[in-house]
Coordinates of C-alpha atoms in Angstrom, one line a residue:
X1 CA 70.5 -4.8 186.1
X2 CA 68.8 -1.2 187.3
X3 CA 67.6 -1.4 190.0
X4 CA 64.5 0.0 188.9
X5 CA 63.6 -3.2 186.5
X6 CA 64.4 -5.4 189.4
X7 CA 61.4 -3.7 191.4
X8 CA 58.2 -6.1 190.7
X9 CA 54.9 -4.9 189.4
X10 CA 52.4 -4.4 192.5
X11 CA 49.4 -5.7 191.9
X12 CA 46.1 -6.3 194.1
X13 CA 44.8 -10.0 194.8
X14 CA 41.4 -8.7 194.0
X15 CA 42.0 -7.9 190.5
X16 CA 44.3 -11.0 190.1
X17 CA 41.7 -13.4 190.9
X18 CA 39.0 -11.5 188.7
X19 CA 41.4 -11.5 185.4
X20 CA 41.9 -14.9 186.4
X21 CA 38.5 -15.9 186.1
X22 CA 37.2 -14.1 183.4
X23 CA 40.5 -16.1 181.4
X24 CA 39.1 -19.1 182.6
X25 CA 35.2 -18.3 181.4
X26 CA 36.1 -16.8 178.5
X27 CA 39.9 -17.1 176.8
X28 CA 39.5 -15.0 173.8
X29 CA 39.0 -11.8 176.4
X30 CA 35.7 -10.1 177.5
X31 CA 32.6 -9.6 174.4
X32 CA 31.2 -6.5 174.4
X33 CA 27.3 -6.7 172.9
X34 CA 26.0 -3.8 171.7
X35 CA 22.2 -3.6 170.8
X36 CA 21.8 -2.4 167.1
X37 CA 18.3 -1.8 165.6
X38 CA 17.2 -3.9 162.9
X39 CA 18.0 -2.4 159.1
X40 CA 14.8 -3.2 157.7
X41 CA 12.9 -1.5 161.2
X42 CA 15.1 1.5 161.0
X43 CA 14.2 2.2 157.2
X44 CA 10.3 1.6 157.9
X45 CA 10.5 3.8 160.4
X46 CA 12.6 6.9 158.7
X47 CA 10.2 6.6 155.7
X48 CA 7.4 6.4 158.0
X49 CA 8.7 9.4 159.5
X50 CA 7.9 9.0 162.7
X51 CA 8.6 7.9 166.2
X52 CA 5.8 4.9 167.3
X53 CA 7.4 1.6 167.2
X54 CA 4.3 -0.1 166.0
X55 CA 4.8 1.0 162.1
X56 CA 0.9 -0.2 161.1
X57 CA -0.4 2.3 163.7
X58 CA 1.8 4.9 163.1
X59 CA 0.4 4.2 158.8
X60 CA -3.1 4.4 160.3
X61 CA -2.6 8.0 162.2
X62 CA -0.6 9.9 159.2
X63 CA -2.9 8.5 157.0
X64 CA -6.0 10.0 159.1
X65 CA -4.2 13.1 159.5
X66 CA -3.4 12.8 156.2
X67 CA -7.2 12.6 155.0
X68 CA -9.0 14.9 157.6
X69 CA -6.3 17.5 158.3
X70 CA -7.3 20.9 157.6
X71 CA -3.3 22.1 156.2
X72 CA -5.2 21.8 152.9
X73 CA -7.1 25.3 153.7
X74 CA -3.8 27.3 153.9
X75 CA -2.8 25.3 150.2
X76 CA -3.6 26.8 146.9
X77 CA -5.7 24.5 146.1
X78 CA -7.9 25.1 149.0
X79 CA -8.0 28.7 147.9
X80 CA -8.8 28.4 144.8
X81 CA -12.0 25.6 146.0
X82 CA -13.5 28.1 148.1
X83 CA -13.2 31.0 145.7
X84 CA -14.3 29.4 143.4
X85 CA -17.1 28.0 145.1
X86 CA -17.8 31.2 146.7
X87 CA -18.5 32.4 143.0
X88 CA -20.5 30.0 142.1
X89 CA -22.6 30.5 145.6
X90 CA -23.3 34.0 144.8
X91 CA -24.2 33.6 140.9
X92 CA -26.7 31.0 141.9
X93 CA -27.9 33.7 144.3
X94 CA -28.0 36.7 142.2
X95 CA -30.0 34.4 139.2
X96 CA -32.6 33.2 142.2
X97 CA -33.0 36.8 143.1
X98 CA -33.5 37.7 139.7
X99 CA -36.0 34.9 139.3
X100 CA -37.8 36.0 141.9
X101 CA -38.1 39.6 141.1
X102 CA -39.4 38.7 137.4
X103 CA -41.7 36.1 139.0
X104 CA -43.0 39.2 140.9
X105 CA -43.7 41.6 137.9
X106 CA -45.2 39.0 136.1
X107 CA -47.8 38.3 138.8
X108 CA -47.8 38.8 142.2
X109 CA -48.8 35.6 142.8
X110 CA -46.3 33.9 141.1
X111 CA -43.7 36.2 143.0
X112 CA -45.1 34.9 145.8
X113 CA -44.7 31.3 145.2
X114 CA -40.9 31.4 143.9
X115 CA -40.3 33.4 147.2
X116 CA -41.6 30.4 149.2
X117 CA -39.6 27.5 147.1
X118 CA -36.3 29.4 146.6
X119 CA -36.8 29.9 151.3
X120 CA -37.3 26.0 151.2
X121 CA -34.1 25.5 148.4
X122 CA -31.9 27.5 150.6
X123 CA -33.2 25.9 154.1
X124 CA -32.6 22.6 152.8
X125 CA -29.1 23.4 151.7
X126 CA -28.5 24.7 154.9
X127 CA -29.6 21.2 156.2
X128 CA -27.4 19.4 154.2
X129 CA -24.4 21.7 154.7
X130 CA -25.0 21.1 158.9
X131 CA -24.7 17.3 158.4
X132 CA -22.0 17.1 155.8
X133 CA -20.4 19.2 158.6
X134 CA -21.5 17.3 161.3
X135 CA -19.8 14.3 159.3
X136 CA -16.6 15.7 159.0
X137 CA -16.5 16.4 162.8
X138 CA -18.0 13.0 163.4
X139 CA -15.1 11.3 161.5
X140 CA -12.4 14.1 163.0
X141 CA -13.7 12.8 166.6
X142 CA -12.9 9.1 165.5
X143 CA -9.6 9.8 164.6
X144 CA -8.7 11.8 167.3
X145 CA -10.1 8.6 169.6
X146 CA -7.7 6.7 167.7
X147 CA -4.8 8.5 168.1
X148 CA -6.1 9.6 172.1
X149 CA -6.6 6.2 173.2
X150 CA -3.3 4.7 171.4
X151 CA -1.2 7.3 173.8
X152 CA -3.0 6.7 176.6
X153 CA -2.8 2.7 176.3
X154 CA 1.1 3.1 175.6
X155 CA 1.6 5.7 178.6
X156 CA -0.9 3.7 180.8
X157 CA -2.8 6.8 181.7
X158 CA -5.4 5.8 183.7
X159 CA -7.2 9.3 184.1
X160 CA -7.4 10.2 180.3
X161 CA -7.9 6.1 179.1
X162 CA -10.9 6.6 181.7
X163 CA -12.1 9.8 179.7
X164 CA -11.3 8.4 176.1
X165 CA -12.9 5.0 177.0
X166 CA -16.2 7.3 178.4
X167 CA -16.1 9.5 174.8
X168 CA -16.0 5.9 172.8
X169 CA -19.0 4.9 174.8
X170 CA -20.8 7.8 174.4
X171 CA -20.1 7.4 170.4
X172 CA -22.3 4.6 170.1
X173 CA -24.9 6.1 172.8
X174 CA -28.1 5.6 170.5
X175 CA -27.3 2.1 169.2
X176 CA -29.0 -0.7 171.3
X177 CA -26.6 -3.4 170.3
X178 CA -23.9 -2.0 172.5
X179 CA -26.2 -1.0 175.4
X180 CA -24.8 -4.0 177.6
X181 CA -21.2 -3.1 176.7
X182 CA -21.0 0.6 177.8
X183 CA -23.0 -1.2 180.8
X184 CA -20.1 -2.8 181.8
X185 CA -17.5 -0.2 181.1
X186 CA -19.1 2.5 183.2
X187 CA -19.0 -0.5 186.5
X188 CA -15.6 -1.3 185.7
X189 CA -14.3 2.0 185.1
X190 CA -15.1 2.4 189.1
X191 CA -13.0 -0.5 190.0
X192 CA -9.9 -0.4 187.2
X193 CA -6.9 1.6 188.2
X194 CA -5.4 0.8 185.2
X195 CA -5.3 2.5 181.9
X196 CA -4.0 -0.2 179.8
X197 CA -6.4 -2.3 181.2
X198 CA -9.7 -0.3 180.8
X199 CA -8.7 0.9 177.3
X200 CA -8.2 -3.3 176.3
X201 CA -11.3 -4.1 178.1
X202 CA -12.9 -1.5 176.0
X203 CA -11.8 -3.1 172.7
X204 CA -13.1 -6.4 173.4
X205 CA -16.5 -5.9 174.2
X206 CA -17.3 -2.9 172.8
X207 CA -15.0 -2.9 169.5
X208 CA -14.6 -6.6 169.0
X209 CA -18.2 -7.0 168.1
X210 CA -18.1 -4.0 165.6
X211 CA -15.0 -5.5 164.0
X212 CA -16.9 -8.8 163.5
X213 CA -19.5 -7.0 161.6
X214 CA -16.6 -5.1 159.1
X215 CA -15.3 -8.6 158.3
X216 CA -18.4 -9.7 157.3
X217 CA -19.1 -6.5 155.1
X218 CA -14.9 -7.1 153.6
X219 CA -16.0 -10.7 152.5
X220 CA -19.4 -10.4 151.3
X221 CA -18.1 -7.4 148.9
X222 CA -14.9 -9.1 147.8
X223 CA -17.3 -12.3 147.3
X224 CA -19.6 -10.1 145.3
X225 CA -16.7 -8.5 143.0
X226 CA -15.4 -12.2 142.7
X227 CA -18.0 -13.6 140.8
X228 CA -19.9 -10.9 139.2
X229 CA -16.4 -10.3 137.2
X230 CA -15.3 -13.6 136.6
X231 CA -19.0 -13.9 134.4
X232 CA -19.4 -10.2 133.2
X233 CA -19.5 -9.8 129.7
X234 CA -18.0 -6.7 129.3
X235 CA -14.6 -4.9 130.7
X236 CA -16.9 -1.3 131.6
X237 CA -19.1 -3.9 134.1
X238 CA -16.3 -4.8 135.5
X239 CA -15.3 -1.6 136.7
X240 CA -18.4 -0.3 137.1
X241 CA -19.3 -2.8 139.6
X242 CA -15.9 -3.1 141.1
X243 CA -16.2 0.9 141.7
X244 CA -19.6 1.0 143.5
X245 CA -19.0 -1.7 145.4
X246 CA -15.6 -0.3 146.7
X247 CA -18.0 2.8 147.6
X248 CA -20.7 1.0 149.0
X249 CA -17.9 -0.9 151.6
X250 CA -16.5 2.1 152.5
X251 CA -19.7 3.9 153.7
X252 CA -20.7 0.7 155.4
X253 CA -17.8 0.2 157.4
X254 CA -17.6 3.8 158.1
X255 CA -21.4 3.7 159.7
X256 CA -20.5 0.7 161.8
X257 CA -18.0 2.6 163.0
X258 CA -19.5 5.6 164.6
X259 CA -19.0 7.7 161.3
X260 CA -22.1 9.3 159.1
X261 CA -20.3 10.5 155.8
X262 CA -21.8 12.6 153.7
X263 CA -19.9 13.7 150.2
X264 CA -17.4 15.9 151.8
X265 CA -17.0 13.8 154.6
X266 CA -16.6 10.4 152.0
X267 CA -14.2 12.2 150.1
X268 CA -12.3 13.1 153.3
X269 CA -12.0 9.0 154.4
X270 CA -11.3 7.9 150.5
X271 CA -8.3 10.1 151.0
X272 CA -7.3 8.7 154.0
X273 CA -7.7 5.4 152.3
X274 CA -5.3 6.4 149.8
X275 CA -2.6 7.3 152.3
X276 CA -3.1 4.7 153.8
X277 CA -2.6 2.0 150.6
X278 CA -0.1 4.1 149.5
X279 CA 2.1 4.3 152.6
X280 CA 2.1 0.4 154.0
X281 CA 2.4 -0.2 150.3
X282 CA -0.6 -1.0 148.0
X283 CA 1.7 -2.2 145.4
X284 CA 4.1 -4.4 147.4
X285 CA 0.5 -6.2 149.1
X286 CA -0.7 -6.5 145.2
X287 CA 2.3 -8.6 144.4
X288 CA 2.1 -10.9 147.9
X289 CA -1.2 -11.4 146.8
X290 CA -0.5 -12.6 143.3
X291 CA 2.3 -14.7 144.4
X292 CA -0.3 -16.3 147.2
X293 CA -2.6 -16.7 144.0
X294 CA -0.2 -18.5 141.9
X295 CA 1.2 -20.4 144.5
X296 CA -2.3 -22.1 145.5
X297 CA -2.3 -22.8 141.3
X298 CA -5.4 -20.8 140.8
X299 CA -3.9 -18.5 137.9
X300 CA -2.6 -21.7 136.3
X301 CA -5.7 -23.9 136.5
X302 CA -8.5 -21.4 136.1
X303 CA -9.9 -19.6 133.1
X304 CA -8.7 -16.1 132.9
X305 CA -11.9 -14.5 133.7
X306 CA -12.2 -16.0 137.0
X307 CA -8.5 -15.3 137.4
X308 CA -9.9 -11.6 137.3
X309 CA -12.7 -12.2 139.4
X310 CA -10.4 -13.3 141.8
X311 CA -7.7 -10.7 141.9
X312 CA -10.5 -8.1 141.8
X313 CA -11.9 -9.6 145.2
X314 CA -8.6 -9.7 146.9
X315 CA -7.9 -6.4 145.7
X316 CA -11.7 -5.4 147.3
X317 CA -10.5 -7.0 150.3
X318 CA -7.8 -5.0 150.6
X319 CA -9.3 -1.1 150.6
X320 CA -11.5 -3.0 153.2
X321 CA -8.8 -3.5 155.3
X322 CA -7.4 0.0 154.9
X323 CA -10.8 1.6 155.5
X324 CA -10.9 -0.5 158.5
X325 CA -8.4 0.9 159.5
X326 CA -8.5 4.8 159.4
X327 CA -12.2 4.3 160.5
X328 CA -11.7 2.1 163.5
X329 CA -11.8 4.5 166.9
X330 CA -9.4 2.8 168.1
X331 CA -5.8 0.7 167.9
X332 CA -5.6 -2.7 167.3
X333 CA -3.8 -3.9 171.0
X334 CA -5.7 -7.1 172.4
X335 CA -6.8 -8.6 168.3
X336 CA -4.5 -8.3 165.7
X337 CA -4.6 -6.5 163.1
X338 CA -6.5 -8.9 160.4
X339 CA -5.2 -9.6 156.7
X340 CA -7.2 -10.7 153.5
X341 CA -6.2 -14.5 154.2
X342 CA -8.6 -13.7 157.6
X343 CA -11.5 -11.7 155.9
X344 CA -11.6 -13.8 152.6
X345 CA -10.2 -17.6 152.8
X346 CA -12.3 -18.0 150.1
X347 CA -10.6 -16.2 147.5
X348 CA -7.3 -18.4 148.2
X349 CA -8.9 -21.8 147.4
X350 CA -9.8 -23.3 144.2
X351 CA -13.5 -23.4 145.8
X352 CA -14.0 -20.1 146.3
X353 CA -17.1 -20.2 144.6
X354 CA -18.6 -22.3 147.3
X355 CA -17.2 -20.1 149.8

C-alpha cells in the first residue's frame, strides 16, 4: 500500500471532543433555525405599504394623511374646485356690486343701506372662512400629534416626547376637566427621563378619560340606530336617521377630541374615515360581525326588522371606532385599541333592548 494512504488523518483533540458531543446531543447533525416572517404579517404589511410593525397604527396615519393631505391641491380635481369656485366668488361679487350701484341711483339712501349689509355679508364670510381654516389646522395639528408622539414613544425620545406631551396639554388648555391632568404632566415632566414613559403617562390621565367619553357617544348612537330602525315604518327613515346620526357621532367625537370642524374640515375627517374603513377592511369587519350575529342566534330568532336594527347599530359602532381613531391625538400604547364587542355588548345579546 502507498505510502501516502498509510499516513493517518491529523486531527486536533479539540475538535474531536466537540463533534463528539454535538453526535451525542443531537444524532441527526446540527439544526440550523432561521427566523421567517409570518405570511399573513408580510402581506398586511406590503398592502399596507409601509414599514411600522403595528399595522392598526400604521391604517390610522395613511388614513389621516390620506384625509388631511394637501397632494389633492396639485390634482385636477383640486384645480378645477378652486377655479371653479374662484368663478363663482367673483360673479357673486360683480352681482353685489351691481346691486349696490342700482341701489344707489334709485335712492341714496337705499345705496347706502345695501353698502352696509353687503360690508356685514362679506365680514361674516370672512369669519367663517378663518374658522373653517382654523379647523382644518386644528385637525392637521392632531394628526401630526398622532403620528409625533407614536415616533417618539417607539424611539424613546425623551426631549421631543417632552415637547409633544407639552403641545397635547396645551390642546386641551381651555377645558377645566383636564386641569388636574396637565397639572400632573408639567410636575412629572421635571422628574421623567424617559420618553416612553412620559408619553404613556400622558395617555392615561389625560387621554384615558377622553376615550371614556367616545365610548359612551359609540354606544349611545349605535343604541339609538338600533331601535329607531328595528320600529321605523319606512326604509327612507331608516337611512335618514342612520345618516345623521353617523354625522352627529363624528362631530362629537371629533370635539372631544381637541378638533372644531367646520364643513371643510368635516369633510376632511369623513375622508379619513373612509380610508380608514376601507384599508383595515370595512367589508371583511361587516362579515365578522354578521357571523358574531348569527352565531349568538339573533338573525335566527328575531324579526327581520330588529335584525336591521341591529346590524345598523353595529355598523354605527363601527365608523365610531374608525373616527376614533383618525381623531384620537394620540396612539393607542398602554389601552388597547377597543372593538364593537367593547363599545356595544348590547348589540350582541338577545337583550339588547334592555341594554
Amino acid at each position: 500500500m502507498p505510502e501516502d494512504q498509510k499516513r493517518p488523518r491529523a486531527f486536533r483533540l479539540q475538535d474531536l471532543n466537540l463533534e463528539e458531543t454535538e453526535l451525542r446531543e443531537n444524532p441527526r447533525g446540527p439544526i440550523l433555525i432561521e427566523p421567517t416572517k409570518d405570511p399573513y404579517e408580510a402581506e398586511a404589511e406590503a398592502l399596507m405599504g409601509a414599514a411600522p410593525a403595528d399595522t392598526e397604527e400604521a391604517a390610522v396615519e395613511i388614513a389621516q394623511k390620506k384625509g388631511l393631505g394637501q397632494h389633492w391641491l396639485m390634482s385636477w380635481a383640486g384645480v378645477f374646485w378652486s377655479a371653479a369656485s374662484g368663478l363663482v366668488a367673483l360673479s357673486f361679487g360683480v352681482w353685489i356690486n351691481n346691486l349696490v350701484d342700482d341701489l344707489f341711483s334709485r335712492a341714496p339712501a337705499l345705496g347706502v343701506v345695501g353698502l352696509i349689509l353687503a360690508g356685514l355679508a362679506g365680514l361674516a364670510l370672512l369669519v367663517l372662512a378663518a374658522r373653517e381654516a382654523a379647523g382644518v389646522l386644528r385637525q392637521r395639528r392632531i394628526a401630526e400629534l398622532h403620528a409625533g408622539l407614536a415616533a417618539a414613544r417607539e424611539s424613546d425620545d425623551f426631549k421631543e416626547g417632552r415637547r409633544l406631551v407639552q403641545e397635547l396639554s396645551a390642546l386641551y388648555a381651555a377645558r377645566a376637566e383636564t386641569a388636574l391632568a396637565r397639572d400632573q404632566l408639567r410636575d412629572l415632566a421635571q422628574d421623567i427621563v424617559d420618553g416612553r414613559d412620559l408619553i404613556d403617562i400622558a395617555e392615561r390621565t389625560l387621554i384615558h378619560p377622553l376615550d371614556l367619553k367616545v365610548r359612551q357617544e359609540i354606544a349611545d348612537a349605535a343604541k339609538r340606530v338600533s331601535m329607531v330602525t328595528a320600529i321605523a315604518p319606512r326604509a327612507i327613515i331608516d337611512v335618514v336617521f342612520v345618516i345623521a346620526q353617523a354625522i352627529r357621532l363624528i362631530r362629537r367625537i371629533s370635539t372631544i377630541y381637541g378638533g372644531r370642524p367646520g364643513l371643510l374640515g368635516f369633510l376632511k375627517v369623513l375622508r379619513s374615515i373612509g380610508a380608514h374603513i376601507a384599508i383595515t377592511g370595512g367589508m371583511a369587519a361587516g362579515d365578522s360581525i354578521v357571523q358574531q350575529v348569527l352565531g349568538h342566534g339573533i338573525a335566527a330568532k328575531l324579526s327581520a326588522r330588529l335584525g336591521e336594527g341591529v346590524l345598523n347599530g353595529l355598523l354605527t359602532a363601527r365608523v365610531g371606532l374608525s373616527a376614533m381613531a383618525v381623531c384620537r391625538p394620540m396612539p393607542y400604547a398602554v389601552s388597547r385599541a377597543p372593538g364593537i364587542r367593547d363599545v356595544a355588548p348590547f348589540l350582541f345579546s338577545k337583550g339588547e333592548s334592555k341594554g
